[in-house]
Short mmCIF file of C-alpha atoms in Angstrom, two decimals:
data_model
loop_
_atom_site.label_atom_id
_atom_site.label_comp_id
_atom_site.label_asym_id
_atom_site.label_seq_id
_atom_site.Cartn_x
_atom_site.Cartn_y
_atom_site.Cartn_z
CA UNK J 30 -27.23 4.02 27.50
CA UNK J 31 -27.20 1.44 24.56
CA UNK J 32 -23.96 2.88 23.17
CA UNK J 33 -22.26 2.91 26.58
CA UNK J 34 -22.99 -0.66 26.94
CA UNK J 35 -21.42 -1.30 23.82
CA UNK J 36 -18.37 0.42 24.07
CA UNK J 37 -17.87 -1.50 27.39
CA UNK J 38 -18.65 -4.68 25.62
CA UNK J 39 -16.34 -4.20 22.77
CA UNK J 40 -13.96 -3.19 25.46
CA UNK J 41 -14.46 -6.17 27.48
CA UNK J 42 -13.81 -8.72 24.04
CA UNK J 43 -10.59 -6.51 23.10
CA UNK J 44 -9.20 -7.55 26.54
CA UNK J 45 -10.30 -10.94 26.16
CA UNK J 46 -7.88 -10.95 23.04
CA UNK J 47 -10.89 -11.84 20.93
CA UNK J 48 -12.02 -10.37 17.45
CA UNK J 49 -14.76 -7.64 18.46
CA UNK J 50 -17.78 -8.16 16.16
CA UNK J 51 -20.46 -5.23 16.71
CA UNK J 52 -22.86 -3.27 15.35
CA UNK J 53 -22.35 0.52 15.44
CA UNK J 54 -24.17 3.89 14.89
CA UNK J 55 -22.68 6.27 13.24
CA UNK J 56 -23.00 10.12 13.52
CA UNK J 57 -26.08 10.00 10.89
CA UNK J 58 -27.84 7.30 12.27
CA UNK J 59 -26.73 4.77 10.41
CA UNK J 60 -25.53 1.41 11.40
CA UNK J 61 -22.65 -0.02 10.43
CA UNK J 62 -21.13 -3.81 10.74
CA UNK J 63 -17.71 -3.37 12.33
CA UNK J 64 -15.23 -5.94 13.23
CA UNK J 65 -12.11 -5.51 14.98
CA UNK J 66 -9.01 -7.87 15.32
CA UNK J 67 -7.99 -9.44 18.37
CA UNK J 68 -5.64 -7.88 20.60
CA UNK J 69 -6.83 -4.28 19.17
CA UNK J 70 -4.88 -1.87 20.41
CA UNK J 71 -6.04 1.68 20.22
CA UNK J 72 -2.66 3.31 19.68
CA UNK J 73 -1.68 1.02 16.36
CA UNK J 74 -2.83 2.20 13.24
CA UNK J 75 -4.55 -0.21 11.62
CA UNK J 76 -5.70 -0.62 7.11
CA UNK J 77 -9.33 -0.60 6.76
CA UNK J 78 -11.10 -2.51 4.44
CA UNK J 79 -14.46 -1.44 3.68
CA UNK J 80 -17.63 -4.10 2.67
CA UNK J 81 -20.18 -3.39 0.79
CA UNK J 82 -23.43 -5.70 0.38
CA UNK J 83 -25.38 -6.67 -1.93
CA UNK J 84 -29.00 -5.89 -2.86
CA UNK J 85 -31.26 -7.06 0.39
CA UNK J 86 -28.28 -7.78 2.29
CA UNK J 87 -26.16 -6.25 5.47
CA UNK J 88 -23.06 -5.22 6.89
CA UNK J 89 -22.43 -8.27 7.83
CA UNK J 90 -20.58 -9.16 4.92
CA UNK J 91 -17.48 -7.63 7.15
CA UNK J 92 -17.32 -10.67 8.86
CA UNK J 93 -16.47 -13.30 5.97
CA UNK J 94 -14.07 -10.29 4.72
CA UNK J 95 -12.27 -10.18 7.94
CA UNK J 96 -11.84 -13.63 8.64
CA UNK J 97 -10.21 -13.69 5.24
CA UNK J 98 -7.70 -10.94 6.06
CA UNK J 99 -6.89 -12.09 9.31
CA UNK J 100 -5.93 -15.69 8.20
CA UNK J 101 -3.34 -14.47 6.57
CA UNK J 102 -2.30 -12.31 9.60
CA UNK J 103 -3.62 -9.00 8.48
CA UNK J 104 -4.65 -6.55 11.64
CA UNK J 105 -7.05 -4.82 9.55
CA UNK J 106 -10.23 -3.38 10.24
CA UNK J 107 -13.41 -4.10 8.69
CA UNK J 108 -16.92 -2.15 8.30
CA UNK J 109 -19.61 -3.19 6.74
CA UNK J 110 -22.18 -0.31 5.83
CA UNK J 111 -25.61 -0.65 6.25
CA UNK J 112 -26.55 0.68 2.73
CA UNK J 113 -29.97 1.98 1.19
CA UNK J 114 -30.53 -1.20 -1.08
CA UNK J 115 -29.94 -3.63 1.78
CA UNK J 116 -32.02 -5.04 5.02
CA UNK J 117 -30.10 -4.35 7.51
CA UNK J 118 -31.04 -2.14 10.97
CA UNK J 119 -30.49 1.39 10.89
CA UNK J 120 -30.12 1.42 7.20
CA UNK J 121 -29.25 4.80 5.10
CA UNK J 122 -32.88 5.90 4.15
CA UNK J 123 -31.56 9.01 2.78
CA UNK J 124 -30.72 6.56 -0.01
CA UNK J 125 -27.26 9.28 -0.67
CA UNK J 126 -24.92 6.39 -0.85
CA UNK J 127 -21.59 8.41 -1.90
CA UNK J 128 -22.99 10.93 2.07
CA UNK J 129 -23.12 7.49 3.55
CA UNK J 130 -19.76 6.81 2.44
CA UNK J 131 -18.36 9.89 4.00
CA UNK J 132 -20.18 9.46 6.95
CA UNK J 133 -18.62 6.39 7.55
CA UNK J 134 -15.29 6.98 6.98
CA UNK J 135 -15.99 10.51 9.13
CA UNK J 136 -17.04 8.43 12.23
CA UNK J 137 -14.44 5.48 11.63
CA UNK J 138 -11.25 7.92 11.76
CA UNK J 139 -12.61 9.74 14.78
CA UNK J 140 -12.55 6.56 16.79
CA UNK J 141 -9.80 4.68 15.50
CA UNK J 142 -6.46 5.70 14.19
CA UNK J 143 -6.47 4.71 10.65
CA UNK J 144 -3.65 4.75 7.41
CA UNK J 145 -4.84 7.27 4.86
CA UNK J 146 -5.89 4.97 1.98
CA UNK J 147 -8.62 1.96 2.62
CA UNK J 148 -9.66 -0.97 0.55
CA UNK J 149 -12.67 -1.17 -0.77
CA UNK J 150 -14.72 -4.02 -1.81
CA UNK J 151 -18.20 -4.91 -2.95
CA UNK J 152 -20.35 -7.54 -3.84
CA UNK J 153 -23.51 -7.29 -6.08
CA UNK J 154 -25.20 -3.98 -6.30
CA UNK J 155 -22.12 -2.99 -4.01
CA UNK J 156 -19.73 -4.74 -6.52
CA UNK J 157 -21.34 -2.02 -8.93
CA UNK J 158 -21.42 0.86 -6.27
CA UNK J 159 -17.53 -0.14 -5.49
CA UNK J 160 -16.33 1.36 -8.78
CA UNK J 161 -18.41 3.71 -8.91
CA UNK J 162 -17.03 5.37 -6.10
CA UNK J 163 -13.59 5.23 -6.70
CA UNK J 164 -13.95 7.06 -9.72
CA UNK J 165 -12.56 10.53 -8.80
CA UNK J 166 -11.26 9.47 -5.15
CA UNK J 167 -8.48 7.64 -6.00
CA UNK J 168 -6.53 9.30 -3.45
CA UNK J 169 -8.41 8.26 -0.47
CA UNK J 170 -7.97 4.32 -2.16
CA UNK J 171 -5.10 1.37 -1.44
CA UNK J 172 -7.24 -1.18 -4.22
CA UNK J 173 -10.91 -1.59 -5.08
CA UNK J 174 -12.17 -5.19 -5.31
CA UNK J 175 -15.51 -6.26 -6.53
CA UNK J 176 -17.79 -9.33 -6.76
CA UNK J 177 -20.87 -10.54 -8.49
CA UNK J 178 -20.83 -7.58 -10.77
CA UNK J 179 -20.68 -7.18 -14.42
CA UNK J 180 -17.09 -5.14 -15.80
CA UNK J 181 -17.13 -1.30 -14.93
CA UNK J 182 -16.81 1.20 -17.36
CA UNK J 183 -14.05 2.37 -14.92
CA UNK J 184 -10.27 2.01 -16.02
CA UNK J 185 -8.33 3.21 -13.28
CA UNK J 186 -4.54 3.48 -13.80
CA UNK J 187 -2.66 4.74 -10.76
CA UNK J 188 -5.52 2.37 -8.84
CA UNK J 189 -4.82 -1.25 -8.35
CA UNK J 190 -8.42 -3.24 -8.65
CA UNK J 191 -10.03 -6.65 -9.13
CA UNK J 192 -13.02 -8.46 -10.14
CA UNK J 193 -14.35 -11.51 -9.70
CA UNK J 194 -17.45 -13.83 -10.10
CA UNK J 195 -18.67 -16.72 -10.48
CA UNK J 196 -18.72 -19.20 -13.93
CA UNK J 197 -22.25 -19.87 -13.82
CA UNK J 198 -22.45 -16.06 -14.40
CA UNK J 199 -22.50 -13.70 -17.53
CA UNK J 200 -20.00 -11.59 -16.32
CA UNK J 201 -16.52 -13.55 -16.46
CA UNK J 202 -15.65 -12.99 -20.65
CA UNK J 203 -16.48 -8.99 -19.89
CA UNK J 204 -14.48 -9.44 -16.80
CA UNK J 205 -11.25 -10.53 -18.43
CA UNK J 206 -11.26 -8.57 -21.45
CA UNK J 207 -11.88 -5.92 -19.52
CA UNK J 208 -8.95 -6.74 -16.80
CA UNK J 209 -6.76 -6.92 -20.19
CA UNK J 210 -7.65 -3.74 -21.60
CA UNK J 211 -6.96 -1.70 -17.99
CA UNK J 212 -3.63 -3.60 -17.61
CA UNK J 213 -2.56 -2.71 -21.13
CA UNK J 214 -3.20 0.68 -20.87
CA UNK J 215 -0.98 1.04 -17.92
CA UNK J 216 -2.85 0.49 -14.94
CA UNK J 217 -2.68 -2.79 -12.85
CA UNK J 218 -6.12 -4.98 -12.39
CA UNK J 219 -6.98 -8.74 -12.05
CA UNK J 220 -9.81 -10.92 -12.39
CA UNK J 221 -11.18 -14.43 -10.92
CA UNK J 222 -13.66 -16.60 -12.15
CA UNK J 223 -14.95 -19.08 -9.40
CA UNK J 224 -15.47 -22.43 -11.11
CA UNK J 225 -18.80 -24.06 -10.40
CA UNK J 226 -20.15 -21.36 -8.18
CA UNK J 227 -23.44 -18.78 -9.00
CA UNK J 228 -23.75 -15.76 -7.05
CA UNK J 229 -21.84 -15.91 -4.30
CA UNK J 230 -19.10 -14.90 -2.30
CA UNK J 231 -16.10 -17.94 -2.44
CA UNK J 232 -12.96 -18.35 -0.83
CA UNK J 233 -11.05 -17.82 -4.02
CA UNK J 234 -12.90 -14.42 -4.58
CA UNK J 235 -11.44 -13.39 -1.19
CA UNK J 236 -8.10 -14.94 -2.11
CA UNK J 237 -8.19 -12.22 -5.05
CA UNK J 238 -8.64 -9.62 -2.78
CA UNK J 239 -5.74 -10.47 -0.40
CA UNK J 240 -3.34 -11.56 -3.04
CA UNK J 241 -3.59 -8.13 -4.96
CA UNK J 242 -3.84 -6.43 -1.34
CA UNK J 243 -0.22 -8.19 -0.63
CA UNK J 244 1.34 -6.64 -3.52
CA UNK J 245 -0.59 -3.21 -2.35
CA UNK J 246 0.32 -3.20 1.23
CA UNK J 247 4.29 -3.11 0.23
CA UNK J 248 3.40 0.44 -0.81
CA UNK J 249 4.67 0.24 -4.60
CA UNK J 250 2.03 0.14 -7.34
CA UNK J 251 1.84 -3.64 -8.01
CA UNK J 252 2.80 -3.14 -11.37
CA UNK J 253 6.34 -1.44 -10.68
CA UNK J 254 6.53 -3.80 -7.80
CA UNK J 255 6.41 -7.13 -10.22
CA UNK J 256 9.05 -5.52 -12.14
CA UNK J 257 11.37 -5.24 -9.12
CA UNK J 258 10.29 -8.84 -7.81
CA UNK J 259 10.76 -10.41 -11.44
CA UNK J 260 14.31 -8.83 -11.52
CA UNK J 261 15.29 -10.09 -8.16
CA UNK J 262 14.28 -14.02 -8.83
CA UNK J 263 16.78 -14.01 -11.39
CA UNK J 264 19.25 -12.43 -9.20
CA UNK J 265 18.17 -15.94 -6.45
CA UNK J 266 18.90 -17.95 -9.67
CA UNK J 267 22.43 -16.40 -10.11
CA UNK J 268 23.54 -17.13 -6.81
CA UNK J 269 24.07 -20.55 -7.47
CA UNK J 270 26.95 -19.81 -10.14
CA UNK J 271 30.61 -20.99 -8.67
CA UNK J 272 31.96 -17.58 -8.73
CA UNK J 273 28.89 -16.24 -6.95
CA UNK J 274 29.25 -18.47 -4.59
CA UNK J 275 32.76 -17.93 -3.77
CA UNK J 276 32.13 -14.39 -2.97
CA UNK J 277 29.16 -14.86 -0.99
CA UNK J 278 31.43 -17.14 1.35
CA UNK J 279 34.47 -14.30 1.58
CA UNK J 280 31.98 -11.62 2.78
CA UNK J 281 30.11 -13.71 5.22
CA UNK J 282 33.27 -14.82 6.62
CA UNK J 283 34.39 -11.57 6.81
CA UNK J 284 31.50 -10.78 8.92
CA UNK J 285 31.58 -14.04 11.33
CA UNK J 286 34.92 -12.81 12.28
CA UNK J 287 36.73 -9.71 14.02
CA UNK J 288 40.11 -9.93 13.36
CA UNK J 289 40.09 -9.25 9.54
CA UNK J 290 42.18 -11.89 6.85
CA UNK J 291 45.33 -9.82 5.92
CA UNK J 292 44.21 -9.44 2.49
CA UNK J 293 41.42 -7.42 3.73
CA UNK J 294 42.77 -5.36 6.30
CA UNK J 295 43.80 -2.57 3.78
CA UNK J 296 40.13 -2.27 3.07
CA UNK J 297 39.14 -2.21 6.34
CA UNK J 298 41.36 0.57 6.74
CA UNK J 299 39.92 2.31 4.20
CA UNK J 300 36.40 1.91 5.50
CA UNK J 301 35.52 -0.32 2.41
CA UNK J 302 34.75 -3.16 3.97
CA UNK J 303 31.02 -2.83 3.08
CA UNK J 304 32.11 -2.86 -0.84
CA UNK J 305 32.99 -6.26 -0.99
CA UNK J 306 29.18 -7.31 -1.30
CA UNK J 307 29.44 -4.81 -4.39
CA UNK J 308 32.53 -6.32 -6.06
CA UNK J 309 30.75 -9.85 -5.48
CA UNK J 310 27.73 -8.34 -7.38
CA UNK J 311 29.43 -6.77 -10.15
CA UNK J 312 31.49 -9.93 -11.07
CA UNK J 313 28.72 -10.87 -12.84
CA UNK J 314 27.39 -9.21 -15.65
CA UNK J 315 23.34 -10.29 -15.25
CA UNK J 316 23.53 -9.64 -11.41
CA UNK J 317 25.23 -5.79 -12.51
CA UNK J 318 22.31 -5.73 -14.66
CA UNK J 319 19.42 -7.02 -11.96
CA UNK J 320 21.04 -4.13 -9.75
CA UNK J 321 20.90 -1.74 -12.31
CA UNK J 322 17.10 -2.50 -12.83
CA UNK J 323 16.01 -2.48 -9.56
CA UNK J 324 17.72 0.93 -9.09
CA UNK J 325 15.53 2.18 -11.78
CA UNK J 326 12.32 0.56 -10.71
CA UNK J 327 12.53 2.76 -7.73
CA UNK J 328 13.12 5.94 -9.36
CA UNK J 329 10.18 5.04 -11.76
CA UNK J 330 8.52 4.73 -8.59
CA UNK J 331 9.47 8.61 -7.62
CA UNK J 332 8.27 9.90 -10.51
CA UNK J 333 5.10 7.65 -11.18
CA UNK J 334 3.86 6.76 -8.09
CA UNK J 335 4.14 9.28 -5.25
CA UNK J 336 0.79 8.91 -3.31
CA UNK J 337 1.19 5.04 -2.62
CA UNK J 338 5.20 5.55 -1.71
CA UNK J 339 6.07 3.64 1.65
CA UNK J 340 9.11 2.63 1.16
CA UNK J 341 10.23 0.98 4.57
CA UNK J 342 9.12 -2.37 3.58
CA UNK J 343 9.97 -2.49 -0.15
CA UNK J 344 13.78 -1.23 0.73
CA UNK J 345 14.37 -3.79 3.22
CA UNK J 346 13.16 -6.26 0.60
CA UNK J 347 14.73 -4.89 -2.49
CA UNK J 348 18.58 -4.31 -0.26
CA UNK J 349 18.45 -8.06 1.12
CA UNK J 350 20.35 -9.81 -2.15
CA UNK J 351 22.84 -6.83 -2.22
CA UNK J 352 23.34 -6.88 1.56
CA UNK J 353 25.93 -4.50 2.84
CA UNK J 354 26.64 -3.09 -0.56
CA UNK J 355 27.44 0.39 0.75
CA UNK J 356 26.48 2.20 -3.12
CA UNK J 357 22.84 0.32 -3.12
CA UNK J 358 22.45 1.16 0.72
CA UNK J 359 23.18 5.03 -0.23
CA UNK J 360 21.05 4.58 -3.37
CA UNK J 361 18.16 3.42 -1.48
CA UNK J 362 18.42 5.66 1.85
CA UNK J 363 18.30 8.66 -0.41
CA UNK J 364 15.52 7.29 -1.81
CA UNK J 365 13.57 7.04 1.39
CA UNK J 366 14.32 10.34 1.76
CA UNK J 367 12.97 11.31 -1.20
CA UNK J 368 10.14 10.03 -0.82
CA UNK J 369 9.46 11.93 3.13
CA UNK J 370 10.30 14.83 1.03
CA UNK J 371 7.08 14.30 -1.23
CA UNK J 372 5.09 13.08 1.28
CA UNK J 373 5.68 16.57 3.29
CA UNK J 374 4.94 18.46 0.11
CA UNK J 375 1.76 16.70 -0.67
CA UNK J 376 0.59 17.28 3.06
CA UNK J 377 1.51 21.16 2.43
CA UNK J 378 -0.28 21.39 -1.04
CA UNK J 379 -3.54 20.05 0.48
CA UNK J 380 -3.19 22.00 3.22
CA UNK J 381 -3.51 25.37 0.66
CA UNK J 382 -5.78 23.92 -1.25
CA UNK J 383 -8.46 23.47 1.58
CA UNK J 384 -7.74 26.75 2.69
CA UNK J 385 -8.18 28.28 -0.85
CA UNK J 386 -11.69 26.26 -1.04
CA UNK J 387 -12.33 27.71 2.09
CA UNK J 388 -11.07 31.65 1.91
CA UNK J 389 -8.84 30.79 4.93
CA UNK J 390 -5.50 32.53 5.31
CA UNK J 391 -3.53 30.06 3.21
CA UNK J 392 -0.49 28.42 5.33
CA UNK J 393 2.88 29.56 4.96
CA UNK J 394 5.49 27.43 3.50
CA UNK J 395 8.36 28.43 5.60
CA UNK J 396 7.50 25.04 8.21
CA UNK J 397 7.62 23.41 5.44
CA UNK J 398 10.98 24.77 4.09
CA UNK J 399 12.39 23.84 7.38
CA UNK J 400 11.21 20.57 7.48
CA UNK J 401 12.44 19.79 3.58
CA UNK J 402 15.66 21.81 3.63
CA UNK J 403 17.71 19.41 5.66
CA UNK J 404 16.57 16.14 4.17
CA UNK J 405 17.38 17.74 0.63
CA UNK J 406 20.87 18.37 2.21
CA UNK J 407 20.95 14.46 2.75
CA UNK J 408 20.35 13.92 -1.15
CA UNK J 409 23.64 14.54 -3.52
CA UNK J 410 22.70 11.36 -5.96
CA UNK J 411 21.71 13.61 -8.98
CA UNK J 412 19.19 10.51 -10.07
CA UNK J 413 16.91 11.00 -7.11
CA UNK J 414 17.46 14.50 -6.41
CA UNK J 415 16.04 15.13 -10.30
CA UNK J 416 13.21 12.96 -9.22
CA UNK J 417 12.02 15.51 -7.40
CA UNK J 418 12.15 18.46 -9.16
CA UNK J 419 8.00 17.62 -10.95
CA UNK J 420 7.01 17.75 -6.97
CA UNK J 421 8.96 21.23 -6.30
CA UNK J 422 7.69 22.85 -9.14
CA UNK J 423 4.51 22.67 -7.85
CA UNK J 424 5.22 24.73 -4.74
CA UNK J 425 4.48 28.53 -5.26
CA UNK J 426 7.40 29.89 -3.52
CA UNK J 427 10.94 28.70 -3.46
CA UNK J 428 12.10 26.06 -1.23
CA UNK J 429 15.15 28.33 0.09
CA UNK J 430 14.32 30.67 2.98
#
């Protein structure tokens, strides 16, 4: 009867178009802190960040995390576990933390639809249980983000994370050098250290969070993402050369207008229209080379990166400068292909891998054939179709039926 009258309560706030904060029983019996944007809308799928408290605390800390998140206009989810070391109701007692994890995230995507990878963030005891749990389920991670908490011995590198604290701790030397050492070793982390403040959660320890969750939520690894960024701000800086200028003007007149200048109609003819924003491009050798760079940041990307690949977001980004440039458009649609192409062989692998760990009948891969075959056909640039071949030659039969 209690949980009915919830439901209809949270109901009743989600109509209302106001945040729904609540607290929530999971299938083991243990509470959980959950706060939902406003205007939640059961059909979206939302990101969701998971907070974990400190020692004596509660889930409660997902409040001050989502408040963060939304301010800067993030529909994201929040939960705030009720862990063993804390004082909250309906705490684990099982005192299992990595089960209450699970059982968490089990109850959370059976009632909301959910993107694959979460966030995960901690302060205290669960800045030091944050880590801890990443290690080894990297793949079920967006970025890890801890507070309060001394360095980790952990030094992720296809996992984006960040640490913070405050200066009238111990922990912000160990937190830099060790933020250093992970970055230089190829993986991507940050670190904060709160001026003036103890042990505590501040508004510039959340700013952490969000800022390396920006570069996240693109779907890139931050680091190759920076690289494509950097290479683009000198591209801005370029467009206020004369000659750049000049050509920038031609092509957007050409596309104000429908009858064509008569120097251009030959083009038109030819269906090149579209290549003008390439000529305009290439007449300058650092914008060639920006184009050139970005091209390869991408395929890096393909190779490097494959379980954080959306690329909808990055694309439209990365095409805006080039605009219309019918080569970088290919380029990057194949790419986007590419990238559907690994997602659907991931999706298969796992697939035979639970059913191996199982002793199920393992499924076949002729749906997947037919769902890869024709977006292969759509892929003739030899850069990105190579790209692929590491996530073929993992399937156990061939891709042809």
């Amino acid at each position: 009867m209690h949980r009915l009258l919830l439901i209809v309560a949270c109901l009743v706030l989600a109509f209302a178009g106001a945040p729904v904060s609540a607290a929530v029983i999971d299938a083991q019996g243990i509470t959980y802190h959950l706060e939902l944007p406003k205007n939640y809308d059961a059909s979206k799928t939302y990101r969701l960040v998971v907070a974990v408290h400190g020692m004596t605390g509660t889930g409660q800390i997902a409040t001050g995390e989502a408040r963060a998140f939304w301010a800067r206009d993030y529909d994201v989810i929040v939960a705030g576990p009720n862990m063993s070391w804390g004082s909250g109701p309906g705490k684990d007692k099982s005192k299992d933390d990595n089960a209450a994890m699970e059982a968490l995230l089990k109850d959370l995507r059976g009632k909301h639809k959910l993107h694959d990878k979460f966030v995960l963030i901690g302060f205290s005891r669960g800045g030091y249980f944050a880590p801890t749990w990443a290690n080894g389920r990297e793949a079920q991670l967006l970025m890890v983000s801890f507070y309060g908490s001394a360095a980790p011995r952990y030094e992720p590198k296809n996992l984006p994370i960040g640490g913070a604290c405050g200066s009238m701790e111990a922990f912000g030397p160990g937190l830099k050098s060790w933020s250093e050492k992970v970055t230089a070793s190829g993986g991507y982390a940050v670190h904060h250290i709160a001026e003036g403040a103890g042990h505590v959660i501040t508004d510039s320890m959340r700013k952490m969070s969000i800022d390396l969750f920006e570069k996240c939520h693109k779907g890139l690894h931050p680091r190759v993402l920076e690289q494509v960024e950097a290479k683009f701000d000198e591209a801005k800086k370029l467009e206020e050369t004369q000659k750049f200028r000049e050509a920038a003007a031609r092509y957007k007149s050409v596309l104000a207008t429908k009858s064509l200048p008569d120097d251009l109609k030959k083009q038109a003819e030819d269906g090149q229209i579209t290549a003008l924003l390439s000529e305009m491009a290439k007449s300058n050798a650092s914008i060639a080379a920006t184009w050139e760079q970005s091209r390869n940041a991408v395929l890096a990307a393909l190779n490097d990166f494959p379980p954080v690949l959306e690329f909808r977001k990055l694309l439209d980004d990365s095409r805006r400068p080039f605009r219309g440039s019918r080569e970088l458009d290919a380029f990057f649609a194949q790419a986007e292909t590419a990238s559907q192409v690994i997602s659907h062989i991931k999706l298969h692998l796992k697939d035979v891998e639970e059913a191996t760990a199982k002793s199920a009948k393992v499924p076949p891969q002729k749906p997947l054939n037919r769902r890869i075959n024709p977006l292969l056909a759509k892929i003739d640039i030899a850069e990105i179709r190579s790209s692929l071949d590491a996530h073929i030659a993992k399937l156990p039969e061939g891709i042809n039926e």
